[in-house]
Coordinates of C-alpha atoms in Angstrom, one line a residue:
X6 CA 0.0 0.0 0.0
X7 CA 0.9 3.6 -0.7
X8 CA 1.1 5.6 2.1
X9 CA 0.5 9.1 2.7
X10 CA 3.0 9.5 5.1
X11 CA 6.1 7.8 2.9
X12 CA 8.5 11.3 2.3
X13 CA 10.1 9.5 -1.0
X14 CA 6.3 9.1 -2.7
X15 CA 4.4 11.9 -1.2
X16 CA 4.0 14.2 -4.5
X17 CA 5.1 12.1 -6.9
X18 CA 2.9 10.1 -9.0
X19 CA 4.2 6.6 -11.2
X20 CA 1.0 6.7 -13.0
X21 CA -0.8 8.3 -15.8
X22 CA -3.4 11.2 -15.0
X23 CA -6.3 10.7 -16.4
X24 CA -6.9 13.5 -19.6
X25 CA -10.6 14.2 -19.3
X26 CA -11.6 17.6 -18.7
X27 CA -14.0 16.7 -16.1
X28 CA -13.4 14.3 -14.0
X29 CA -15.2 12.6 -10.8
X30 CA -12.7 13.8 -7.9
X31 CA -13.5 17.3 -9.0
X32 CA -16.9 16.9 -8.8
X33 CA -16.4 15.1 -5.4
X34 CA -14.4 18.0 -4.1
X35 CA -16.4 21.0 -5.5
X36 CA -19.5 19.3 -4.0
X37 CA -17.6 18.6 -1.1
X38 CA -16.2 22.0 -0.7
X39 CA -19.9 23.8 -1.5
X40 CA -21.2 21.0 1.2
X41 CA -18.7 22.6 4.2
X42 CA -19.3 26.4 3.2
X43 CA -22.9 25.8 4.0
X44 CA -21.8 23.9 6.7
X45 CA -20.3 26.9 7.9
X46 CA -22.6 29.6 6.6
X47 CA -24.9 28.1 8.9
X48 CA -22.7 27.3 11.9
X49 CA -21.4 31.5 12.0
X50 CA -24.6 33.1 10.7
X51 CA -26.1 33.1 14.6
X52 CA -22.8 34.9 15.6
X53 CA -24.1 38.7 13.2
X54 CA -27.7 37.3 13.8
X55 CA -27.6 38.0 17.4
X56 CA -25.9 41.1 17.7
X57 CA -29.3 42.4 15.4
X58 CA -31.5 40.1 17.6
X59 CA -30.1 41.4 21.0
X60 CA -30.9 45.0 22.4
X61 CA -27.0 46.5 23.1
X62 CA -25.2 45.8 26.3
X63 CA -24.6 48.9 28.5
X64 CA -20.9 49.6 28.8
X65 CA -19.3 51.2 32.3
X66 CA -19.1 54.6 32.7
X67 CA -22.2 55.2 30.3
X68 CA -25.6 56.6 30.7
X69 CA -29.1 56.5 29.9
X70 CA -28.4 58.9 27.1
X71 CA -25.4 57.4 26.0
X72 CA -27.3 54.4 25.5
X73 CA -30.3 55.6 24.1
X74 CA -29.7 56.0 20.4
X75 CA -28.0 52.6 20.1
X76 CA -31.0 50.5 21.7
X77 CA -33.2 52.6 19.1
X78 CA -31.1 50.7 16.4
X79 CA -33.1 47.5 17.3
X80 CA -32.7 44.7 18.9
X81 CA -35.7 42.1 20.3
X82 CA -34.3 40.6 22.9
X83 CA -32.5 41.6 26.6
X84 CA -30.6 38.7 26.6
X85 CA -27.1 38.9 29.4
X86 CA -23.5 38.5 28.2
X87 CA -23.5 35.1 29.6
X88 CA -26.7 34.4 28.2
X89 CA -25.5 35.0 24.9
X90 CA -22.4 32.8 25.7
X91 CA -25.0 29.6 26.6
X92 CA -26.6 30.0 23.0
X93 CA -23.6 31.0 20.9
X94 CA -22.2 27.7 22.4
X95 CA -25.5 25.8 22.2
X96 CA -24.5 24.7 18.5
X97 CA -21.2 23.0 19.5
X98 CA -22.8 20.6 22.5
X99 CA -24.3 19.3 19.8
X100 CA -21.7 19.3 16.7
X101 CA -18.9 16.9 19.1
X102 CA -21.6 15.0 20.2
X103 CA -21.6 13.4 16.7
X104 CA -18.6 13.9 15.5
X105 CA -17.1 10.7 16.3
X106 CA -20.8 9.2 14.9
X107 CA -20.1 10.4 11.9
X108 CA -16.3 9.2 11.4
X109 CA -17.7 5.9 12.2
X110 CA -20.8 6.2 10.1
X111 CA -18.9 6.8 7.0
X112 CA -16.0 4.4 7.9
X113 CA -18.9 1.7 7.8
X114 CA -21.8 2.6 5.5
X115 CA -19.7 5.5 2.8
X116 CA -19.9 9.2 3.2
X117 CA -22.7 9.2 0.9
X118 CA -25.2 9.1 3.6
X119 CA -23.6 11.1 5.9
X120 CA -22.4 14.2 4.3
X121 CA -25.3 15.3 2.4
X122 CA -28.4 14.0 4.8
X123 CA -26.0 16.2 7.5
X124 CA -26.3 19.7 5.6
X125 CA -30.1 18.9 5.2
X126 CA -30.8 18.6 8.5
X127 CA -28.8 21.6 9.5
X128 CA -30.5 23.7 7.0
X129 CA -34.0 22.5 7.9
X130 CA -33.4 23.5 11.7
X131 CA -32.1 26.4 11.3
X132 CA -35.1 27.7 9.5
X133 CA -36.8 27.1 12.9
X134 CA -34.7 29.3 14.7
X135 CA -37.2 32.5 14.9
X136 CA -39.8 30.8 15.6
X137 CA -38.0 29.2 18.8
X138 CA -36.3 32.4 19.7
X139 CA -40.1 34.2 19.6
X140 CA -42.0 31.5 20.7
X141 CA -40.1 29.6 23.3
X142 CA -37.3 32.2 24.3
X143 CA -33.5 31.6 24.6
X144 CA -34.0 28.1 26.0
X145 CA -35.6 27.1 23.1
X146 CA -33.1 28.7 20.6
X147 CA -30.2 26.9 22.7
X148 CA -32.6 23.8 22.0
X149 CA -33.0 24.5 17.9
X150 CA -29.2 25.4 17.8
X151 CA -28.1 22.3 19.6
X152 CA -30.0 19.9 16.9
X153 CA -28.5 21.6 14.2
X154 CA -25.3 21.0 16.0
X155 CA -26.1 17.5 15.9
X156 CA -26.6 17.1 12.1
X157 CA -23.5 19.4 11.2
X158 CA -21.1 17.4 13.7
X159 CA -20.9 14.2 10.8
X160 CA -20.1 16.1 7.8
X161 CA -16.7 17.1 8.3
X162 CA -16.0 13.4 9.5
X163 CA -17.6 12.6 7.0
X164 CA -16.2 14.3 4.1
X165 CA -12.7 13.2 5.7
X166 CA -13.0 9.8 5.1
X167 CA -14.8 10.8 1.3
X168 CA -11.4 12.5 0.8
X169 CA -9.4 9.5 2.2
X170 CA -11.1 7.3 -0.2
X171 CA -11.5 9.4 -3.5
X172 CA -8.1 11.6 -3.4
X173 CA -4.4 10.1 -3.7
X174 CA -1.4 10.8 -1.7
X175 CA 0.3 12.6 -4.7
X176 CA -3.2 15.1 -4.8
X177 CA -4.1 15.4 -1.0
X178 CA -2.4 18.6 0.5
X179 CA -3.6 20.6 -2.9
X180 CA -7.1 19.5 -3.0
X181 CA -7.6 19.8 1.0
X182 CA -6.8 23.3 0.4
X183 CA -9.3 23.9 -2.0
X184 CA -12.0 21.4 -0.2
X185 CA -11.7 22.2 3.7
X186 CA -10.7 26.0 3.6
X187 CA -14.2 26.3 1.9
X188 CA -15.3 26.9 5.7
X189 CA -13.7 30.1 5.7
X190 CA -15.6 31.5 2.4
X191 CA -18.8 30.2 4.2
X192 CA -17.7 31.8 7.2
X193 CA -17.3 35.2 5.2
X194 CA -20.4 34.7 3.2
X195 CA -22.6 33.7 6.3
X196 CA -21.1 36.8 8.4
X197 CA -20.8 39.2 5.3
X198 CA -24.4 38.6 3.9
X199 CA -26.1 38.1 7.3
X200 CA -25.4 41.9 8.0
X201 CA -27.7 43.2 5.1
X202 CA -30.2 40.2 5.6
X203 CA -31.0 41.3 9.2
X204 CA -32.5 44.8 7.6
X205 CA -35.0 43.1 5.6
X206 CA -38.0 45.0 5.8
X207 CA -39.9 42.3 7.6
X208 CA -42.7 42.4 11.0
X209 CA -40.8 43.0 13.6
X210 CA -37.3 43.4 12.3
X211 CA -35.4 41.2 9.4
X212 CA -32.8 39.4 11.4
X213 CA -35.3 36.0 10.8
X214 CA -34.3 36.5 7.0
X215 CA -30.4 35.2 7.9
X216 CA -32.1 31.9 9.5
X217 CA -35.0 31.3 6.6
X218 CA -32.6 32.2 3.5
X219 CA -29.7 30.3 4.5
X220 CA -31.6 27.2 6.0
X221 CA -33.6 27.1 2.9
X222 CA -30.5 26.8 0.7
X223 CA -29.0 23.9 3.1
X224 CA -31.8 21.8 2.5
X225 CA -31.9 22.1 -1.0
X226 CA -28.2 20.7 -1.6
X227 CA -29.0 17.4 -0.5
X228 CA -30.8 17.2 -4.4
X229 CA -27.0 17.7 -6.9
X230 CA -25.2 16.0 -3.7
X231 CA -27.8 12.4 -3.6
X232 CA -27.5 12.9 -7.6
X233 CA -24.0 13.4 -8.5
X234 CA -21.7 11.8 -5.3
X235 CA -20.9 8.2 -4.9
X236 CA -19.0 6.6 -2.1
X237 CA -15.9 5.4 -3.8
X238 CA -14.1 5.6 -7.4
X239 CA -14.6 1.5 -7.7
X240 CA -18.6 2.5 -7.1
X241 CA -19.3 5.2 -9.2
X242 CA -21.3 4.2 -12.5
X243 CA -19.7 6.8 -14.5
X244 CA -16.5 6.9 -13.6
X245 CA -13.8 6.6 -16.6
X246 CA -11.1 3.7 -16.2
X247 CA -8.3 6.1 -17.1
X248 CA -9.2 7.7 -13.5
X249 CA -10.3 5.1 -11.7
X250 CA -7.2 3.1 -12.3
X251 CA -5.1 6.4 -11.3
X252 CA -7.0 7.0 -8.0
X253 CA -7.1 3.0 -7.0
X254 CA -3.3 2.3 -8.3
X255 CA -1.9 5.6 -6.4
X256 CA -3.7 4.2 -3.5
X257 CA -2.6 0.5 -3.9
X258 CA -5.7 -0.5 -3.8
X259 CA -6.9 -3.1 -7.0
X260 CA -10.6 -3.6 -6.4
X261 CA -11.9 -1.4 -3.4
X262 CA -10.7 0.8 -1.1
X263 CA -10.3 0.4 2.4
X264 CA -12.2 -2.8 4.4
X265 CA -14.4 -1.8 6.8
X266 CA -14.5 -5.1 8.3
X267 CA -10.7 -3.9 10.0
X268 CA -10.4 -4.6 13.5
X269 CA -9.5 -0.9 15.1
X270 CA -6.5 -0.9 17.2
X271 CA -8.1 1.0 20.4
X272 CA -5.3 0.7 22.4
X273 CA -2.7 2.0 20.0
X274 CA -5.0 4.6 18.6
X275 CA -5.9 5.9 21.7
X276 CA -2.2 5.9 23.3
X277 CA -0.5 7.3 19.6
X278 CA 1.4 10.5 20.6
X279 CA 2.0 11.5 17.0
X280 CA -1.5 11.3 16.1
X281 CA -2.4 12.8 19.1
X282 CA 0.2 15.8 18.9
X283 CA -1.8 16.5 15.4
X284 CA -5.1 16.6 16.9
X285 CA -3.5 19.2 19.7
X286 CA -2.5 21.7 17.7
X287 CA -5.1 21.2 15.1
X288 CA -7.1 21.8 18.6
X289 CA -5.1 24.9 19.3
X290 CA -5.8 26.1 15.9
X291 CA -9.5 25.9 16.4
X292 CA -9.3 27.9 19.2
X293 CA -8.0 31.2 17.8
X294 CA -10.9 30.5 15.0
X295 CA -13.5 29.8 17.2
X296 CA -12.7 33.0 19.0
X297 CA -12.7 34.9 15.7
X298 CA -16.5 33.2 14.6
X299 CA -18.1 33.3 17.8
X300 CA -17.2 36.5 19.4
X301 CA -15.5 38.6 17.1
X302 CA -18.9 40.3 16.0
X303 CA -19.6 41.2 19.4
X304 CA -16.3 42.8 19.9
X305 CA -16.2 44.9 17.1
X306 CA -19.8 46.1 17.8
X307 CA -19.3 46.9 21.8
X308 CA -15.6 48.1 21.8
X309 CA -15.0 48.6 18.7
X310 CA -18.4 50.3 17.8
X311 CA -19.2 49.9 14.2
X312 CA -22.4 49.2 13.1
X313 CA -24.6 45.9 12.1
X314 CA -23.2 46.1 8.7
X315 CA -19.7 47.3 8.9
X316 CA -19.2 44.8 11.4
X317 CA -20.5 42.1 9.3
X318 CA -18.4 42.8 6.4
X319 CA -15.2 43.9 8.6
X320 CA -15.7 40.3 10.7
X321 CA -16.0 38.3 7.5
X322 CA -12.4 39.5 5.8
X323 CA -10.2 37.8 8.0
X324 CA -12.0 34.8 7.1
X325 CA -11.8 35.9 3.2
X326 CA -8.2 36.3 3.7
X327 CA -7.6 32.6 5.9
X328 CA -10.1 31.3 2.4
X329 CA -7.8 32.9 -0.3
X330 CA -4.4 31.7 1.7
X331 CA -5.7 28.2 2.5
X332 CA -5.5 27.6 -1.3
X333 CA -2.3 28.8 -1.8
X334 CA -0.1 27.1 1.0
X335 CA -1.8 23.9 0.2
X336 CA -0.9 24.1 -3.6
X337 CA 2.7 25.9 -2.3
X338 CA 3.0 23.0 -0.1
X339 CA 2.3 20.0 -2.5
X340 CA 4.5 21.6 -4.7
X341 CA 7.6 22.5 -2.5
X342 CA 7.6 18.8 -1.6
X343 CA 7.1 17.6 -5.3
X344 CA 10.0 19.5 -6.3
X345 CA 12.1 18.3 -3.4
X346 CA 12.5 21.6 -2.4
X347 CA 11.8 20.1 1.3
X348 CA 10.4 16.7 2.9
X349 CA 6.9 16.6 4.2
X350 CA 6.8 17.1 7.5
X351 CA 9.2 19.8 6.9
X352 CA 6.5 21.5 4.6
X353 CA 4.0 20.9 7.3
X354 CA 6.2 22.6 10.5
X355 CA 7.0 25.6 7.9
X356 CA 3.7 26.0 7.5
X357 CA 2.0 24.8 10.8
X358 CA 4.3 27.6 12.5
X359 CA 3.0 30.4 10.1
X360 CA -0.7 29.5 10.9
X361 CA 0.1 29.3 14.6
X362 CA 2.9 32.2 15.5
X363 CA 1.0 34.8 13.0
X364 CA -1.8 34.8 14.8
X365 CA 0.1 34.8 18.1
X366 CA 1.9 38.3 17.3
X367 CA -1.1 39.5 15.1
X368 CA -3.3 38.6 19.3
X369 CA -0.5 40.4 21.0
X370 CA 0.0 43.6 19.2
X371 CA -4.0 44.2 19.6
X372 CA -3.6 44.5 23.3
X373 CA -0.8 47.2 22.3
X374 CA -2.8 49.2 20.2
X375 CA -6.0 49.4 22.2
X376 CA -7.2 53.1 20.9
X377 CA -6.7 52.6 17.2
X378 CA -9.8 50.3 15.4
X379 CA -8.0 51.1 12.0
X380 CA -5.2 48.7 12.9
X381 CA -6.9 45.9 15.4
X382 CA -8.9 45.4 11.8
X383 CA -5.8 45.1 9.8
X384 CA -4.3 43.3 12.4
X385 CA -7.2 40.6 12.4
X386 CA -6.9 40.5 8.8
X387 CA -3.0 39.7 9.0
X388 CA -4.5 37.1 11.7
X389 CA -6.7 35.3 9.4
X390 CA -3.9 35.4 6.3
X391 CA -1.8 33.7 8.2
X392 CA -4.2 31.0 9.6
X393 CA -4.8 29.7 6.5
X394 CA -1.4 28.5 6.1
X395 CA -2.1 25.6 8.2
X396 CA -4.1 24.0 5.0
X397 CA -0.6 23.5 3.3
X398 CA 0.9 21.8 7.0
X399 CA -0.8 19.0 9.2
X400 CA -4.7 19.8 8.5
X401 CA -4.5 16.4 6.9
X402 CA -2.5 14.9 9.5
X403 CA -4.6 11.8 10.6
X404 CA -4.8 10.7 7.3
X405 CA -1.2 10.4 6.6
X406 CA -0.6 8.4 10.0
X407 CA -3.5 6.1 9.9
X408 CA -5.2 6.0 6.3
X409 CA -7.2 3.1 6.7
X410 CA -9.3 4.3 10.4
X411 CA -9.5 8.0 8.6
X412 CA -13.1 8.0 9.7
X413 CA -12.5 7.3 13.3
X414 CA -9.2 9.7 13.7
X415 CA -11.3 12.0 11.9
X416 CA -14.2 11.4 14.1
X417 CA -11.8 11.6 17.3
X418 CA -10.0 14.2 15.6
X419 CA -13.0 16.9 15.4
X420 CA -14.8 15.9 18.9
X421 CA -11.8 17.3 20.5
X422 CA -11.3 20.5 18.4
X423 CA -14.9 21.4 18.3
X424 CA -14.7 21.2 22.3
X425 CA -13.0 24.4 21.9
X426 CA -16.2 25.6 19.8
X427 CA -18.4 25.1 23.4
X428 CA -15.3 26.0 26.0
X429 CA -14.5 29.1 23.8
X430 CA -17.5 31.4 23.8
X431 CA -18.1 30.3 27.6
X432 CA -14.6 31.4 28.7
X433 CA -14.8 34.8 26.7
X434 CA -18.5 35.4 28.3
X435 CA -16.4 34.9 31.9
X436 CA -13.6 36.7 31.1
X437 CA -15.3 39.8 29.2
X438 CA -19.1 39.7 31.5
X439 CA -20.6 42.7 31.2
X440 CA -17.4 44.8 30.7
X441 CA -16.6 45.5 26.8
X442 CA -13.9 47.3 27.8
X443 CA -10.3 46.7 26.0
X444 CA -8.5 45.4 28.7
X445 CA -11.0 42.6 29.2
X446 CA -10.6 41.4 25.3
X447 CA -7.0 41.9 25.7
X448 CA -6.8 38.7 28.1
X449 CA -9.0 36.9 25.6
X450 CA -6.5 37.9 23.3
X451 CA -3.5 36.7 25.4
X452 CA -4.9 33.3 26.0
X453 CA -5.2 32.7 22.2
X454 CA -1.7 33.6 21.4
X455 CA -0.8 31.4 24.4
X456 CA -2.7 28.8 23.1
X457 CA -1.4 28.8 19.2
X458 CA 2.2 29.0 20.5
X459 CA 2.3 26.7 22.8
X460 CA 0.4 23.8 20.8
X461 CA 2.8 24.5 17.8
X462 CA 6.1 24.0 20.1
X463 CA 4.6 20.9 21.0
X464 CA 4.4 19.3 17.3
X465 CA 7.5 21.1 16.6
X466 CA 8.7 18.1 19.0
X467 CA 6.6 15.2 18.7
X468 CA 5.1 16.1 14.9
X469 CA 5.4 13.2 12.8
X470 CA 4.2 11.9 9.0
X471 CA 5.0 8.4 8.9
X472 CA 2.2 5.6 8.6
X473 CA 1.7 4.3 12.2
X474 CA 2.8 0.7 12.6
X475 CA -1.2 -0.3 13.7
X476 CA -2.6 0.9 10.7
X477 CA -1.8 -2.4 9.2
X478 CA -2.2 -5.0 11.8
X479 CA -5.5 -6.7 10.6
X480 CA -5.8 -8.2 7.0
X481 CA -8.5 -7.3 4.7
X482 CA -10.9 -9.8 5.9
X483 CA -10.6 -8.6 9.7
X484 CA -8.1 -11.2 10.8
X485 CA -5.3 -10.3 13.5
X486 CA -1.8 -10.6 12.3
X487 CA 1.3 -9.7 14.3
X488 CA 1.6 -6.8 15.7
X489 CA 4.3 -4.6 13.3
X490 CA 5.3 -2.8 16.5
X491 CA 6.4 -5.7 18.1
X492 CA 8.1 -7.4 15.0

């Protein structure tokens, strides 16, 4: 078997491309990347929705006539600081809940049924959202937001193991550029066009319009998705043999891909500190994101002080930015390596440690230039260019270690990153309360630098891209062989 993880392969491949102009893997990955945008349009859309759904918090030091013209703006709801925290994290209880459901799913039954029934779902909750938030209160909104959490948590599992199975080694590092980094153009359409939805000129105010237009369009993917997507290359009716042949024989794979009647090595799994060094920093990543989708609205609306659709726009570009960037370092990445230019966990340290210690000085120079919103926005745009170089270092980590379990590890994988998803908006609610004052972000601030830098030292150590030794230790049909690491 190829593996993803072998430095003298990894780039280079021994067989012919196939020469149509459009071929299945593309399709796969555009439907897969449009699949995660909405993914993500619908994840972030809450965080603009309720800074138009929530009447402005009361900084110190202000008055009643401070105060008055920016309630007048609108605003339905008096809902606290920590409040707002509850339901902001509402959608992540939900989304690890399944995460590891949804590895597994796919690992068994094909991403098929996963990925696209997933975004349906999503959609078709969220379109529920005003009517919970009006009709039941915040309660019932956490409720809505949790069950959409639920259905999002398996597509990104999901969609993992669909790239495991459809994309070869030589391929992987450009196309999960172009695939996964579609959650940051979600997250800057979902922030950017939520602004001007919420002033549609509807009863009561138009912030429902983000909910109804956006869940509307999730459901209504599951129709190209059930039509044009099948599980595997060795599966799909329509498939050429020129690329068939190239994804199966890159693979090493003759008939099928990989057996899902493998025993999973637990033990090793569990206990791997390489695999497990990936999903910490991929972890401390998500933390500086999660901090940027859940709460950066909020900050640029009560420190900051721009308006509903400034701050929609202005919150979306460093996600525009990660988007654009993502691209690139995974194309740079697959190509530095082709060329020999470096080996491949080289390219992924170079590039891990630009998506981890940008952000960490882009997080510390904010709390430096507290009085100057020009800058803290062109410093969180730096902050999301440099993010997005992590697509061209380890995002794909678990799949070069352990390619055959890619649905569990990926499963695994995003339960413990999304954590950060509920932790995050929780802390920030503690830290920040009801003071929007600067020197209560910059601590927020601090702890996300701290967070980047320290989880990139730690796979600056113990980073690693060779195939684990478990990986192979049943045979196709299930049966236990020796274990490599004891051979």
């Amino acid at each position: 078997m190829a593996s993803a993880g072998n430095e003298n392969v990894e780039g280079i491949s021994s067989v012919p491309r196939p020469k149509e102009w459009i071929q299945q893997r593309y399709i796969v990955a555009a439907m897969g990347a449009i699949c995660i945008m909405m993914q993500y349009i619908l994840k972030v859309n809450l965080s603009v929705g309720i800074v138009a759904m929530v009447k402005p918090l009361r900084t110190p030091g202000s008055n009643d006539t401070d105060t008055a013209s920016s309630e007048d703006e609108g605003g339905e709801f008096s809902w606290s600081m920590e409040l707002q925290g509850h339901i902001l994290a509402a959608y992540y209880y939900g989304y690890v809940a399944t995460q590891f459901f949804g590895g597994y799913a796919a690992n068994r039954w094909g991403g098929k049924v996963v990925v696209g029934p997933g975004i349906a779902l999503t959609g078709f909750f969220t379109v529920f959202s005003p009517i919970a938030a009006r009709r039941g209160g915040p309660w019932s909104l956490f409720v809505v937001r949790v069950l959409e959490g639920m259905c999002s948590g398996v597509i990104l599992p999901g969609m993992h193991h669909m790239f495991s199975v459809w994309f070869p080694p030589c391929e992987r590092s450009a196309f999960s550029g172009m695939i996964f980094s579609s959650l940051y153009f979600g997250t800057v359409i979902g922030m950017a066009a939520s602004g001007p939805l919420s002033l549609w000129p509807l009863e009561g105010g138009g912030w429902p319009m983000i909910f109804y237009f956006f869940g509307v369009l999730g459901v209504l993917i599951i129709i190209p998705w059930w039509i044009l997507i099948f599980d595997s290359p060795a599966t799909h009716p329509h498939i050429s043999e020129g690329e068939k042949n190239f994804i199966l024989k890159e693979m090493g794979k003759e008939e099928k891909h990989f057996d899902t009647k493998r025993e999973v090595p637990w033990f090793h799994l569990l206990t791997d500190i390489h695999l497990w060094t990936g999903i910490t920093f991929h972890w401390g990543t998500a933390w500086v994101l999660y901090t940027m989708l859940s709460d950066l609205p909020t900050y640029m609306k009560n420190v900051l002080y721009f308006d509903i659709q400034e701050l929609s726009f202005l919150s979306a570009l460093p996600s525009l930015l990660t988007w654009i960037s993502s691209i690139i370092s995974g194309i740079l990445s697959q190509w530095l390596r082709k060329k020999n230019y470096v080996s491949h966990i080289a390219a992924y340290k170079i590039f891990n440690g630009i998506a981890a210690l940008g952000p960490t000085v882009c997080l510390i120079v904010i709390t430096q230039v507290q009085s100057d919103p020009q800058i803290i926005v062109a410093l969180l745009a730096l902050n999301g260019l440099a993010a997005g170089a992590f697509f061209g270092g380890s995002y794909v980590n678990h799949i070069d270690l352990a390619v055959n379990f890619t649905g569990i590890t990926s499963g695994i994988l995003h339960t413990v990153l999304n954590s950060s998803g509920i932790v995050t908006p929780l802390v920030i609610a503690a830290i920040v309360g009801g003071e929007q004052t600067m020197e209560r972000w910059a601590i927020v601030f601090y702890l996300g630098a701290g967070i980047s830098a320290g989880t990139y030292l730690l796979y600056l150590v113990f980073g690693s891209v060779r195939e684990r030794p478990w990986n192979n230790m049943n045979d196709e049909n299930g049966r236990r062989i020796q274990d490599p690491s004891k051979a």
